[in-house]
PDB file of C-alpha atoms in Angstrom:
ATOM      1  CA  MET D 116     -34.437  71.950 -49.525  1.00  0.00           C
ATOM      2  CA  GLU D 117     -31.927  73.811 -47.389  1.00  0.00           C
ATOM      3  CA  ILE D 118     -33.465  72.332 -44.221  1.00  0.00           C
ATOM      4  CA  LEU D 119     -33.162  68.813 -45.633  1.00  0.00           C
ATOM      5  CA  ARG D 120     -29.537  69.429 -46.606  1.00  0.00           C
ATOM      6  CA  ARG D 121     -28.744  70.740 -43.119  1.00  0.00           C
ATOM      7  CA  GLU D 122     -30.395  67.738 -41.446  1.00  0.00           C
ATOM      8  CA  LEU D 123     -28.447  65.330 -43.660  1.00  0.00           C
ATOM      9  CA  ILE D 124     -25.211  67.077 -42.689  1.00  0.00           C
ATOM     10  CA  TYR D 125     -26.095  66.725 -39.012  1.00  0.00           C
ATOM     11  CA  LEU D 126     -26.972  63.062 -39.446  1.00  0.00           C
ATOM     12  CA  TRP D 127     -23.764  62.378 -41.343  1.00  0.00           C
ATOM     13  CA  TYR D 128     -21.785  64.047 -38.563  1.00  0.00           C
ATOM     14  CA  TYR D 129     -23.421  61.935 -35.857  1.00  0.00           C
ATOM     15  CA  PHE D 130     -23.112  58.806 -37.999  1.00  0.00           C
ATOM     16  CA  SER D 131     -19.410  59.370 -38.714  1.00  0.00           C
ATOM     17  CA  VAL D 132     -18.561  60.092 -35.069  1.00  0.00           C
ATOM     18  CA  GLN D 133     -20.359  56.972 -33.865  1.00  0.00           C
ATOM     19  CA  PHE D 134     -18.848  54.895 -36.679  1.00  0.00           C
ATOM     20  CA  GLU D 135     -15.299  55.983 -35.830  1.00  0.00           C
ATOM     21  CA  GLN D 136     -15.785  55.233 -32.147  1.00  0.00           C
ATOM     22  CA  ILE D 137     -17.139  51.717 -32.572  1.00  0.00           C
ATOM     23  CA  PHE D 138     -15.842  50.430 -35.916  1.00  0.00           C
ATOM     24  CA  GLY D 139     -12.542  49.202 -34.465  1.00  0.00           C
ATOM     25  CA  TRP D 140     -14.347  47.134 -31.813  1.00  0.00           C
ATOM     26  CA  TRP D 141     -16.572  45.573 -34.478  1.00  0.00           C
ATOM     27  CA  VAL D 142     -13.559  44.621 -36.615  1.00  0.00           C
ATOM     28  CA  LEU D 143     -11.616  43.272 -33.627  1.00  0.00           C
ATOM     29  CA  GLY D 144     -14.648  41.237 -32.560  1.00  0.00           C
ATOM     30  CA  MET D 145     -14.954  39.654 -36.000  1.00  0.00           C
ATOM     31  CA  VAL D 146     -11.229  38.926 -36.274  1.00  0.00           C
ATOM     32  CA  ILE D 147     -11.109  37.211 -32.877  1.00  0.00           C
ATOM     33  CA  GLY D 148     -14.551  35.620 -33.248  1.00  0.00           C
ATOM     34  CA  SER D 149     -13.622  33.986 -36.546  1.00  0.00           C
ATOM     35  CA  ALA D 150     -10.334  32.786 -35.069  1.00  0.00           C
ATOM     36  CA  VAL D 151     -12.201  31.109 -32.193  1.00  0.00           C
ATOM     37  CA  SER D 152     -14.705  29.604 -34.612  1.00  0.00           C
ATOM     38  CA  VAL D 153     -12.069  28.162 -36.929  1.00  0.00           C
ATOM     39  CA  PHE D 154      -9.308  27.159 -34.527  1.00  0.00           C
ATOM     40  CA  ALA D 155     -10.887  26.663 -31.078  1.00  0.00           C
ATOM     41  CA  LYS D 156     -14.510  25.568 -31.600  1.00  0.00           C
ATOM     42  CA  ASP D 157     -13.765  21.842 -31.770  1.00  0.00           C
ATOM     43  CA  TYR D 158     -11.595  22.012 -28.643  1.00  0.00           C
ATOM     44  CA  ILE D 159     -14.386  23.792 -26.734  1.00  0.00           C
ATOM     45  CA  HIS D 160     -16.976  21.215 -27.761  1.00  0.00           C
ATOM     46  CA  ARG D 161     -14.639  18.329 -26.994  1.00  0.00           C
ATOM     47  CA  ALA D 162     -14.062  19.815 -23.542  1.00  0.00           C
ATOM     48  CA  PHE D 163     -17.813  19.859 -22.965  1.00  0.00           C
ATOM     49  CA  ARG D 164     -18.248  16.346 -24.319  1.00  0.00           C
ATOM     50  CA  SER D 165     -15.503  15.135 -21.965  1.00  0.00           C
ATOM     51  CA  LEU D 166     -17.742  16.021 -19.005  1.00  0.00           C
ATOM     52  CA  GLN D 167     -20.117  13.152 -19.866  1.00  0.00           C
ATOM     53  CA  GLY D 168     -20.079  10.446 -17.237  1.00  0.00           C
ATOM     54  CA  LYS D 169     -18.175  12.511 -14.692  1.00  0.00           C
ATOM     55  CA  ARG D 170     -19.642  13.044 -11.221  1.00  0.00           C
ATOM     56  CA  LEU D 171     -19.367  16.822 -11.103  1.00  0.00           C
ATOM     57  CA  GLY D 172     -22.832  17.578  -9.748  1.00  0.00           C
ATOM     58  CA  ILE D 173     -23.602  21.288  -9.612  1.00  0.00           C
ATOM     59  CA  LEU D 174     -20.035  22.121 -10.673  1.00  0.00           C
ATOM     60  CA  GLY D 175     -20.874  20.626 -14.066  1.00  0.00           C
ATOM     61  CA  VAL D 176     -23.534  23.329 -14.507  1.00  0.00           C
ATOM     62  CA  VAL D 177     -20.926  26.015 -13.831  1.00  0.00           C
ATOM     63  CA  VAL D 178     -18.438  24.534 -16.303  1.00  0.00           C
ATOM     64  CA  ALA D 179     -21.170  24.100 -18.909  1.00  0.00           C
ATOM     65  CA  SER D 180     -22.131  27.779 -18.635  1.00  0.00           C
ATOM     66  CA  VAL D 181     -18.509  28.851 -19.118  1.00  0.00           C
ATOM     67  CA  LEU D 182     -18.113  26.634 -22.191  1.00  0.00           C
ATOM     68  CA  GLY D 183     -21.398  27.933 -23.608  1.00  0.00           C
ATOM     69  CA  ILE D 184     -20.053  31.490 -23.508  1.00  0.00           C
ATOM     70  CA  ALA D 185     -16.787  30.329 -25.085  1.00  0.00           C
ATOM     71  CA  SER D 186     -18.620  28.546 -27.916  1.00  0.00           C
ATOM     72  CA  PRO D 187     -18.828  30.687 -31.075  1.00  0.00           C
ATOM     73  CA  LEU D 188     -21.965  28.977 -32.418  1.00  0.00           C
ATOM     74  CA  CYS D 189     -25.319  30.700 -32.865  1.00  0.00           C
ATOM     75  CA  MET D 190     -28.456  28.979 -31.550  1.00  0.00           C
ATOM     76  CA  TYR D 191     -29.141  27.139 -34.840  1.00  0.00           C
ATOM     77  CA  GLY D 192     -25.625  25.748 -34.600  1.00  0.00           C
ATOM     78  CA  THR D 193     -25.828  25.066 -30.866  1.00  0.00           C
ATOM     79  CA  ILE D 194     -29.008  22.958 -30.953  1.00  0.00           C
ATOM     80  CA  PRO D 195     -27.712  20.272 -33.345  1.00  0.00           C
ATOM     81  CA  ILE D 196     -24.451  19.966 -31.415  1.00  0.00           C
ATOM     82  CA  ALA D 197     -26.456  19.843 -28.162  1.00  0.00           C
ATOM     83  CA  ALA D 198     -28.522  17.041 -29.701  1.00  0.00           C
ATOM     84  CA  SER D 199     -25.356  15.031 -30.266  1.00  0.00           C
ATOM     85  CA  PHE D 200     -24.290  15.722 -26.665  1.00  0.00           C
ATOM     86  CA  SER D 201     -27.697  14.536 -25.449  1.00  0.00           C
ATOM     87  CA  ARG D 202     -27.487  11.295 -27.433  1.00  0.00           C
ATOM     88  CA  GLY D 203     -24.094  10.707 -25.830  1.00  0.00           C
ATOM     89  CA  GLY D 204     -25.641  10.872 -22.366  1.00  0.00           C
ATOM     90  CA  MET D 205     -25.123  14.519 -21.417  1.00  0.00           C
ATOM     91  CA  LYS D 206     -27.376  15.613 -18.547  1.00  0.00           C
ATOM     92  CA  ASP D 207     -30.194  18.024 -19.325  1.00  0.00           C
ATOM     93  CA  ASP D 208     -29.140  20.492 -16.607  1.00  0.00           C
ATOM     94  CA  TRP D 209     -25.662  20.772 -18.115  1.00  0.00           C
ATOM     95  CA  LEU D 210     -27.159  21.123 -21.591  1.00  0.00           C
ATOM     96  CA  ALA D 211     -29.503  23.858 -20.371  1.00  0.00           C
ATOM     97  CA  ALA D 212     -26.625  25.847 -18.873  1.00  0.00           C
ATOM     98  CA  PHE D 213     -24.535  25.435 -22.031  1.00  0.00           C
ATOM     99  CA  MET D 214     -27.362  26.403 -24.391  1.00  0.00           C
ATOM    100  CA  MET D 215     -28.600  29.350 -22.320  1.00  0.00           C
ATOM    101  CA  SER D 216     -25.216  31.033 -22.000  1.00  0.00           C
ATOM    102  CA  SER D 217     -24.421  30.211 -25.635  1.00  0.00           C
ATOM    103  CA  ILE D 218     -27.569  32.063 -26.749  1.00  0.00           C
ATOM    104  CA  LEU D 219     -26.623  35.134 -24.749  1.00  0.00           C
ATOM    105  CA  LEU D 220     -22.925  35.568 -25.423  1.00  0.00           C
ATOM    106  CA  ASN D 221     -19.941  34.468 -27.506  1.00  0.00           C
ATOM    107  CA  PRO D 222     -16.301  35.555 -27.822  1.00  0.00           C
ATOM    108  CA  GLN D 223     -17.044  37.953 -30.685  1.00  0.00           C
ATOM    109  CA  LEU D 224     -19.797  39.719 -28.768  1.00  0.00           C
ATOM    110  CA  ILE D 225     -17.591  39.969 -25.681  1.00  0.00           C
ATOM    111  CA  ILE D 226     -14.957  41.889 -27.652  1.00  0.00           C
ATOM    112  CA  TYR D 227     -17.586  44.049 -29.311  1.00  0.00           C
ATOM    113  CA  SER D 228     -19.277  44.837 -25.980  1.00  0.00           C
ATOM    114  CA  ALA D 229     -15.989  46.291 -24.702  1.00  0.00           C
ATOM    115  CA  ALA D 230     -17.013  49.420 -26.637  1.00  0.00           C
ATOM    116  CA  LEU D 231     -19.615  49.989 -23.897  1.00  0.00           C
ATOM    117  CA  GLY D 232     -16.994  50.325 -21.178  1.00  0.00           C
ATOM    118  CA  GLY D 233     -15.514  48.031 -18.573  1.00  0.00           C
ATOM    119  CA  ALA D 234     -18.433  48.192 -16.133  1.00  0.00           C
ATOM    120  CA  VAL D 235     -21.067  47.278 -18.726  1.00  0.00           C
ATOM    121  CA  LEU D 236     -18.857  44.564 -20.206  1.00  0.00           C
ATOM    122  CA  THR D 237     -18.373  43.017 -16.762  1.00  0.00           C
ATOM    123  CA  VAL D 238     -22.107  43.147 -16.075  1.00  0.00           C
ATOM    124  CA  ARG D 239     -22.833  41.473 -19.403  1.00  0.00           C
ATOM    125  CA  ILE D 240     -20.370  38.618 -18.885  1.00  0.00           C
ATOM    126  CA  VAL D 241     -21.365  37.955 -15.265  1.00  0.00           C
ATOM    127  CA  SER D 242     -25.128  38.163 -15.918  1.00  0.00           C
ATOM    128  CA  CYS D 243     -24.940  35.801 -18.917  1.00  0.00           C
ATOM    129  CA  PHE D 244     -22.790  33.386 -16.932  1.00  0.00           C
ATOM    130  CA  LEU D 245     -25.250  33.404 -14.027  1.00  0.00           C
ATOM    131  CA  CYS D 246     -28.243  33.121 -16.349  1.00  0.00           C
ATOM    132  CA  GLY D 247     -26.811  29.875 -17.704  1.00  0.00           C
ATOM    133  CA  ILE D 248     -26.083  28.549 -14.222  1.00  0.00           C
ATOM    134  CA  VAL D 249     -29.555  29.355 -12.868  1.00  0.00           C
ATOM    135  CA  ALA D 250     -31.192  27.779 -15.937  1.00  0.00           C
ATOM    136  CA  GLY D 251     -29.200  24.600 -15.350  1.00  0.00           C
ATOM    137  CA  LEU D 252     -30.025  24.532 -11.633  1.00  0.00           C
ATOM    138  CA  LEU D 253     -33.749  24.966 -12.316  1.00  0.00           C
ATOM    139  CA  ILE D 254     -33.710  22.021 -14.729  1.00  0.00           C
ATOM    140  CA  ARG D 255     -31.762  20.026 -12.149  1.00  0.00           C
ATOM    141  CA  CYS D 256     -34.341  20.774  -9.432  1.00  0.00           C
ATOM    142  CA  PHE D 257     -37.616  20.440 -11.341  1.00  0.00           C
ATOM    143  CA  PHE D 258     -36.815  18.017 -14.185  1.00  0.00           C
ATOM    144  CA  ARG D 259     -34.396  15.663 -12.493  1.00  0.00           C
ATOM    145  CA  ASP D 260     -36.387  12.525 -13.362  1.00  0.00           C
ATOM    146  CA  LYS D 261     -37.756  13.502 -16.779  1.00  0.00           C
ATOM    147  CA  SER D 262     -36.388  14.796 -20.029  1.00  0.00           C
ATOM    148  CA  PHE D 263     -36.632  18.539 -20.655  1.00  0.00           C
ATOM    149  CA  PHE D 264     -35.469  18.637 -24.292  1.00  0.00           C
ATOM    150  CA  ASN D 265     -36.647  16.805 -27.393  1.00  0.00           C
ATOM    151  CA  PHE D 266     -33.810  16.651 -29.903  1.00  0.00           C
ATOM    152  CA  SER D 267     -35.396  14.077 -32.216  1.00  0.00           C
ATOM    153  CA  GLY D 268     -34.677  14.838 -35.855  1.00  0.00           C
ATOM    154  CA  PHE D 269     -31.548  16.875 -35.215  1.00  0.00           C
ATOM    155  CA  ALA D 270     -28.257  15.629 -36.639  1.00  0.00           C
ATOM    156  CA  GLU D 271     -24.836  16.984 -35.756  1.00  0.00           C
ATOM    157  CA  PRO D 272     -24.098  19.953 -38.057  1.00  0.00           C
ATOM    158  CA  LYS D 273     -21.488  19.779 -40.771  1.00  0.00           C
ATOM    159  CA  SER D 274     -18.778  22.365 -40.350  1.00  0.00           C
ATOM    160  CA  ARG D 275     -18.243  24.787 -43.217  1.00  0.00           C
ATOM    161  CA  ASP D 276     -14.730  25.505 -41.954  1.00  0.00           C
ATOM    162  CA  ASN D 277     -13.121  22.559 -43.692  1.00  0.00           C
ATOM    163  CA  ASP D 278     -10.770  24.029 -46.298  1.00  0.00           C
ATOM    164  CA  PRO D 279      -7.361  22.274 -46.043  1.00  0.00           C
ATOM    165  CA  ASN D 280      -5.594  25.642 -46.148  1.00  0.00           C
ATOM    166  CA  LEU D 281      -5.898  27.210 -42.675  1.00  0.00           C
ATOM    167  CA  LEU D 282      -5.594  30.772 -43.939  1.00  0.00           C
ATOM    168  CA  VAL D 283      -8.283  30.255 -46.588  1.00  0.00           C
ATOM    169  CA  ARG D 284     -10.492  28.564 -43.989  1.00  0.00           C
ATOM    170  CA  TYR D 285     -10.131  31.545 -41.687  1.00  0.00           C
ATOM    171  CA  LEU D 286     -10.721  34.134 -44.433  1.00  0.00           C
ATOM    172  CA  LYS D 287     -13.878  32.340 -45.575  1.00  0.00           C
ATOM    173  CA  ASN D 288     -15.227  32.359 -42.031  1.00  0.00           C
ATOM    174  CA  LEU D 289     -14.340  36.028 -41.637  1.00  0.00           C
ATOM    175  CA  TRP D 290     -16.144  36.896 -44.875  1.00  0.00           C
ATOM    176  CA  ARG D 291     -19.264  35.028 -43.708  1.00  0.00           C
ATOM    177  CA  ASN D 292     -19.004  36.966 -40.462  1.00  0.00           C
ATOM    178  CA  ILE D 293     -18.843  40.291 -42.300  1.00  0.00           C
ATOM    179  CA  ARG D 294     -21.869  39.407 -44.447  1.00  0.00           C
ATOM    180  CA  ALA D 295     -23.849  38.239 -41.417  1.00  0.00           C
ATOM    181  CA  THR D 296     -23.222  41.293 -39.211  1.00  0.00           C
ATOM    182  CA  GLY D 297     -22.126  44.153 -41.480  1.00  0.00           C
ATOM    183  CA  LEU D 298     -25.570  45.407 -42.488  1.00  0.00           C
ATOM    184  CA  TYR D 299     -26.873  45.229 -38.915  1.00  0.00           C
ATOM    185  CA  PHE D 300     -23.815  47.145 -37.729  1.00  0.00           C
ATOM    186  CA  LEU D 301     -24.456  49.977 -40.197  1.00  0.00           C
ATOM    187  CA  ILE D 302     -28.169  50.053 -39.347  1.00  0.00           C
ATOM    188  CA  GLY D 303     -27.297  50.220 -35.650  1.00  0.00           C
ATOM    189  CA  VAL D 304     -24.944  53.170 -36.210  1.00  0.00           C
ATOM    190  CA  LEU D 305     -27.602  54.927 -38.314  1.00  0.00           C
ATOM    191  CA  LEU D 306     -30.270  54.411 -35.652  1.00  0.00           C
ATOM    192  CA  SER D 307     -27.948  55.721 -32.957  1.00  0.00           C
ATOM    193  CA  ALA D 308     -27.334  58.832 -35.100  1.00  0.00           C
ATOM    194  CA  LEU D 309     -31.099  59.323 -35.444  1.00  0.00           C
ATOM    195  CA  PHE D 310     -31.562  58.957 -31.690  1.00  0.00           C
ATOM    196  CA  GLN D 311     -28.771  61.419 -31.024  1.00  0.00           C
ATOM    197  CA  ARG D 312     -30.237  63.984 -33.395  1.00  0.00           C
ATOM    198  CA  TYR D 313     -33.961  63.711 -32.719  1.00  0.00           C
ATOM    199  CA  VAL D 314     -34.483  62.153 -29.265  1.00  0.00           C
ATOM    200  CA  PRO D 315     -33.695  64.541 -26.386  1.00  0.00           C
ATOM    201  CA  THR D 316     -31.371  63.230 -23.705  1.00  0.00           C
ATOM    202  CA  GLU D 317     -33.984  64.020 -21.065  1.00  0.00           C
ATOM    203  CA  VAL D 318     -36.366  61.508 -22.653  1.00  0.00           C
ATOM    204  CA  MET D 319     -33.903  58.616 -22.384  1.00  0.00           C
ATOM    205  CA  THR D 320     -32.977  59.636 -18.846  1.00  0.00           C
ATOM    206  CA  ALA D 321     -36.624  59.799 -17.822  1.00  0.00           C
ATOM    207  CA  LEU D 322     -37.436  56.431 -19.386  1.00  0.00           C
ATOM    208  CA  PHE D 323     -34.368  54.349 -18.541  1.00  0.00           C
ATOM    209  CA  GLY D 324     -32.105  56.446 -16.323  1.00  0.00           C
ATOM    210  CA  GLY D 325     -33.407  55.855 -12.851  1.00  0.00           C
ATOM    211  CA  ASN D 326     -33.347  52.863 -10.566  1.00  0.00           C
ATOM    212  CA  GLU D 327     -37.093  52.471 -10.912  1.00  0.00           C
ATOM    213  CA  ALA D 328     -38.517  49.088 -11.781  1.00  0.00           C
ATOM    214  CA  LEU D 329     -40.440  50.591 -14.704  1.00  0.00           C
ATOM    215  CA  GLY D 330     -37.266  51.631 -16.537  1.00  0.00           C
ATOM    216  CA  VAL D 331     -35.731  48.182 -16.168  1.00  0.00           C
ATOM    217  CA  LEU D 332     -38.979  46.506 -17.223  1.00  0.00           C
ATOM    218  CA  MET D 333     -39.275  48.751 -20.274  1.00  0.00           C
ATOM    219  CA  ALA D 334     -35.682  48.009 -21.292  1.00  0.00           C
ATOM    220  CA  ALA D 335     -36.298  44.280 -20.928  1.00  0.00           C
ATOM    221  CA  THR D 336     -39.461  44.585 -22.996  1.00  0.00           C
ATOM    222  CA  ILE D 337     -38.005  46.592 -25.894  1.00  0.00           C
ATOM    223  CA  GLY D 338     -35.178  44.070 -26.117  1.00  0.00           C
ATOM    224  CA  VAL D 339     -37.714  41.588 -27.479  1.00  0.00           C
ATOM    225  CA  PRO D 340     -38.659  43.344 -30.749  1.00  0.00           C
ATOM    226  CA  LEU D 341     -35.525  45.482 -31.274  1.00  0.00           C
ATOM    227  CA  TYR D 342     -32.794  42.847 -31.093  1.00  0.00           C
ATOM    228  CA  ALA D 343     -31.769  41.462 -34.477  1.00  0.00           C
ATOM    229  CA  CYS D 344     -28.010  41.108 -34.120  1.00  0.00           C
ATOM    230  CA  GLY D 345     -25.380  42.000 -31.556  1.00  0.00           C
ATOM    231  CA  GLY D 346     -23.631  44.024 -34.226  1.00  0.00           C
ATOM    232  CA  GLY D 347     -26.656  46.285 -34.512  1.00  0.00           C
ATOM    233  CA  THR D 348     -27.461  46.812 -30.844  1.00  0.00           C
ATOM    234  CA  ILE D 349     -24.057  47.829 -29.488  1.00  0.00           C
ATOM    235  CA  PRO D 350     -24.117  51.261 -31.214  1.00  0.00           C
ATOM    236  CA  LEU D 351     -27.652  51.824 -29.912  1.00  0.00           C
ATOM    237  CA  LEU D 352     -26.723  50.801 -26.370  1.00  0.00           C
ATOM    238  CA  GLN D 353     -23.664  53.017 -26.450  1.00  0.00           C
ATOM    239  CA  GLN D 354     -25.791  56.002 -27.432  1.00  0.00           C
ATOM    240  CA  TRP D 355     -28.514  55.196 -24.893  1.00  0.00           C
ATOM    241  CA  LEU D 356     -25.966  54.874 -22.092  1.00  0.00           C
ATOM    242  CA  TRP D 357     -24.528  58.250 -23.045  1.00  0.00           C
ATOM    243  CA  ASP D 358     -28.058  59.685 -22.982  1.00  0.00           C
ATOM    244  CA  GLY D 359     -28.699  58.472 -19.459  1.00  0.00           C
ATOM    245  CA  MET D 360     -29.825  54.848 -19.631  1.00  0.00           C
ATOM    246  CA  SER D 361     -28.933  53.052 -16.393  1.00  0.00           C
ATOM    247  CA  VAL D 362     -26.549  50.094 -16.497  1.00  0.00           C
ATOM    248  CA  GLY D 363     -29.304  47.918 -15.023  1.00  0.00           C
ATOM    249  CA  SER D 364     -31.667  48.783 -17.874  1.00  0.00           C
ATOM    250  CA  ALA D 365     -28.884  48.036 -20.365  1.00  0.00           C
ATOM    251  CA  ALA D 366     -28.271  44.677 -18.656  1.00  0.00           C
ATOM    252  CA  SER D 367     -31.946  43.760 -18.990  1.00  0.00           C
ATOM    253  CA  PHE D 368     -31.919  44.706 -22.669  1.00  0.00           C
ATOM    254  CA  MET D 369     -28.778  42.632 -23.275  1.00  0.00           C
ATOM    255  CA  LEU D 370     -30.402  39.586 -21.689  1.00  0.00           C
ATOM    256  CA  THR D 371     -33.848  39.674 -23.296  1.00  0.00           C
ATOM    257  CA  GLY D 372     -32.540  40.721 -26.720  1.00  0.00           C
ATOM    258  CA  PRO D 373     -30.537  37.642 -27.784  1.00  0.00           C
ATOM    259  CA  SER D 374     -32.672  35.208 -25.768  1.00  0.00           C
ATOM    260  CA  THR D 375     -35.852  36.330 -27.572  1.00  0.00           C
ATOM    261  CA  LYS D 376     -34.334  36.891 -31.006  1.00  0.00           C
ATOM    262  CA  ILE D 377     -36.888  35.493 -33.451  1.00  0.00           C
ATOM    263  CA  THR D 378     -34.586  32.899 -35.031  1.00  0.00           C
ATOM    264  CA  ASN D 379     -33.525  31.659 -31.581  1.00  0.00           C
ATOM    265  CA  LEU D 380     -37.145  31.381 -30.470  1.00  0.00           C
ATOM    266  CA  GLY D 381     -38.065  29.362 -33.554  1.00  0.00           C
ATOM    267  CA  ALA D 382     -35.293  26.876 -32.886  1.00  0.00           C
ATOM    268  CA  LEU D 383     -36.050  26.612 -29.170  1.00  0.00           C
ATOM    269  CA  LYS D 384     -39.768  26.038 -29.694  1.00  0.00           C
ATOM    270  CA  ILE D 385     -38.911  22.918 -31.701  1.00  0.00           C
ATOM    271  CA  VAL D 386     -36.853  21.321 -28.929  1.00  0.00           C
ATOM    272  CA  LEU D 387     -38.948  22.516 -25.975  1.00  0.00           C
ATOM    273  CA  GLY D 388     -42.577  22.225 -27.030  1.00  0.00           C
ATOM    274  CA  ILE D 389     -45.116  24.936 -26.255  1.00  0.00           C
ATOM    275  CA  ARG D 390     -45.432  24.522 -22.453  1.00  0.00           C
ATOM    276  CA  ARG D 391     -41.706  24.468 -21.728  1.00  0.00           C
ATOM    277  CA  PHE D 392     -41.148  27.167 -24.330  1.00  0.00           C
ATOM    278  CA  LEU D 393     -43.479  29.436 -22.307  1.00  0.00           C
ATOM    279  CA  LEU D 394     -41.543  28.535 -19.161  1.00  0.00           C
ATOM    280  CA  TYR D 395     -38.370  29.587 -20.975  1.00  0.00           C
ATOM    281  CA  LEU D 396     -39.857  32.991 -21.883  1.00  0.00           C
ATOM    282  CA  ALA D 397     -41.063  33.542 -18.317  1.00  0.00           C
ATOM    283  CA  TYR D 398     -37.615  32.652 -16.981  1.00  0.00           C
ATOM    284  CA  VAL D 399     -35.832  35.026 -19.368  1.00  0.00           C
ATOM    285  CA  MET D 400     -38.084  37.979 -18.543  1.00  0.00           C
ATOM    286  CA  MET D 401     -37.935  37.354 -14.787  1.00  0.00           C
ATOM    287  CA  PHE D 402     -34.165  36.863 -14.713  1.00  0.00           C
ATOM    288  CA  SER D 403     -33.517  39.974 -16.837  1.00  0.00           C
ATOM    289  CA  PHE D 404     -35.802  42.093 -14.648  1.00  0.00           C
ATOM    290  CA  ILE D 405     -34.203  40.929 -11.386  1.00  0.00           C
ATOM    291  CA  THR D 406     -30.717  41.364 -12.858  1.00  0.00           C
ATOM    292  CA  GLY D 407     -31.487  44.926 -13.933  1.00  0.00           C
ATOM    293  CA  MET D 408     -32.805  45.832 -10.498  1.00  0.00           C
ATOM    294  CA  VAL D 409     -29.810  44.293  -8.712  1.00  0.00           C
ATOM    295  CA  VAL D 410     -27.310  45.992 -11.055  1.00  0.00           C
ATOM    296  CA  ASN D 411     -28.951  49.383 -10.464  1.00  0.00           C
ATOM    297  CA  LEU D 412     -28.642  48.879  -6.720  1.00  0.00           C
ATOM    298  CA  ILE D 413     -24.939  48.037  -7.026  1.00  0.00           C
ATOM    299  CA  ILE D 414     -23.816  50.496  -9.732  1.00  0.00           C
TER     300      ILE D 414
END
């Protein structure tokens, strides 16, 4: 009984320290994320829609990737709005760049990822931006004369942020945000406390700390089953980085995690079909692996 009590005290200590260090970033991310969702989302989507018909070429892929990161929508929200863009004549390569970067990152997650430090935050933003661009360029090269997406059956989503009172509209969005991410945040902090208490630092350093391809590949692979929500993985990543995980391994995890999140995969399989869905998975794993290796060579 005394041993159990002592272990609980240790776990509470690790939990409370981690919670204090990252809680402010989580709150700030939600506050800013909800503000973007309520007050800026329509402007972002109108900016993307305004690209239709313009002769931007490859530059349109770059702009689309930027706007995808700025968009606060999750994948289930992005696909219906992408369907409306497609019906309006938006090119598939621009849609691919927008959707890919939108899956990987949003304003809330950018703020939250600042808890990992400036270097990791920069790597996350740049890698997600480039992942969207490369996805768009691949569609442009190999599917120029045929459609890549099938958006049949998708209607433009109805916004839930429609209360006439702006403050009430914002508070409702913020509350939905708390309910959607709060539990995952607490689970992530708890898991990081368990890792800190029971997993020796040498283990994490041996597995993910070097520049070896195996560490990057393992990080990319565990991102597939472990990622449930950005709010839950930031505490884990923070702890793993402290324990010796390389920035390249963290970058691979941050790319494969959201892009293979089970709800995102279910939505993508509908619009891609099985063959192109498999191409998507191969692209995500290859890009995350190469990114991790390159980051480890640079940092």
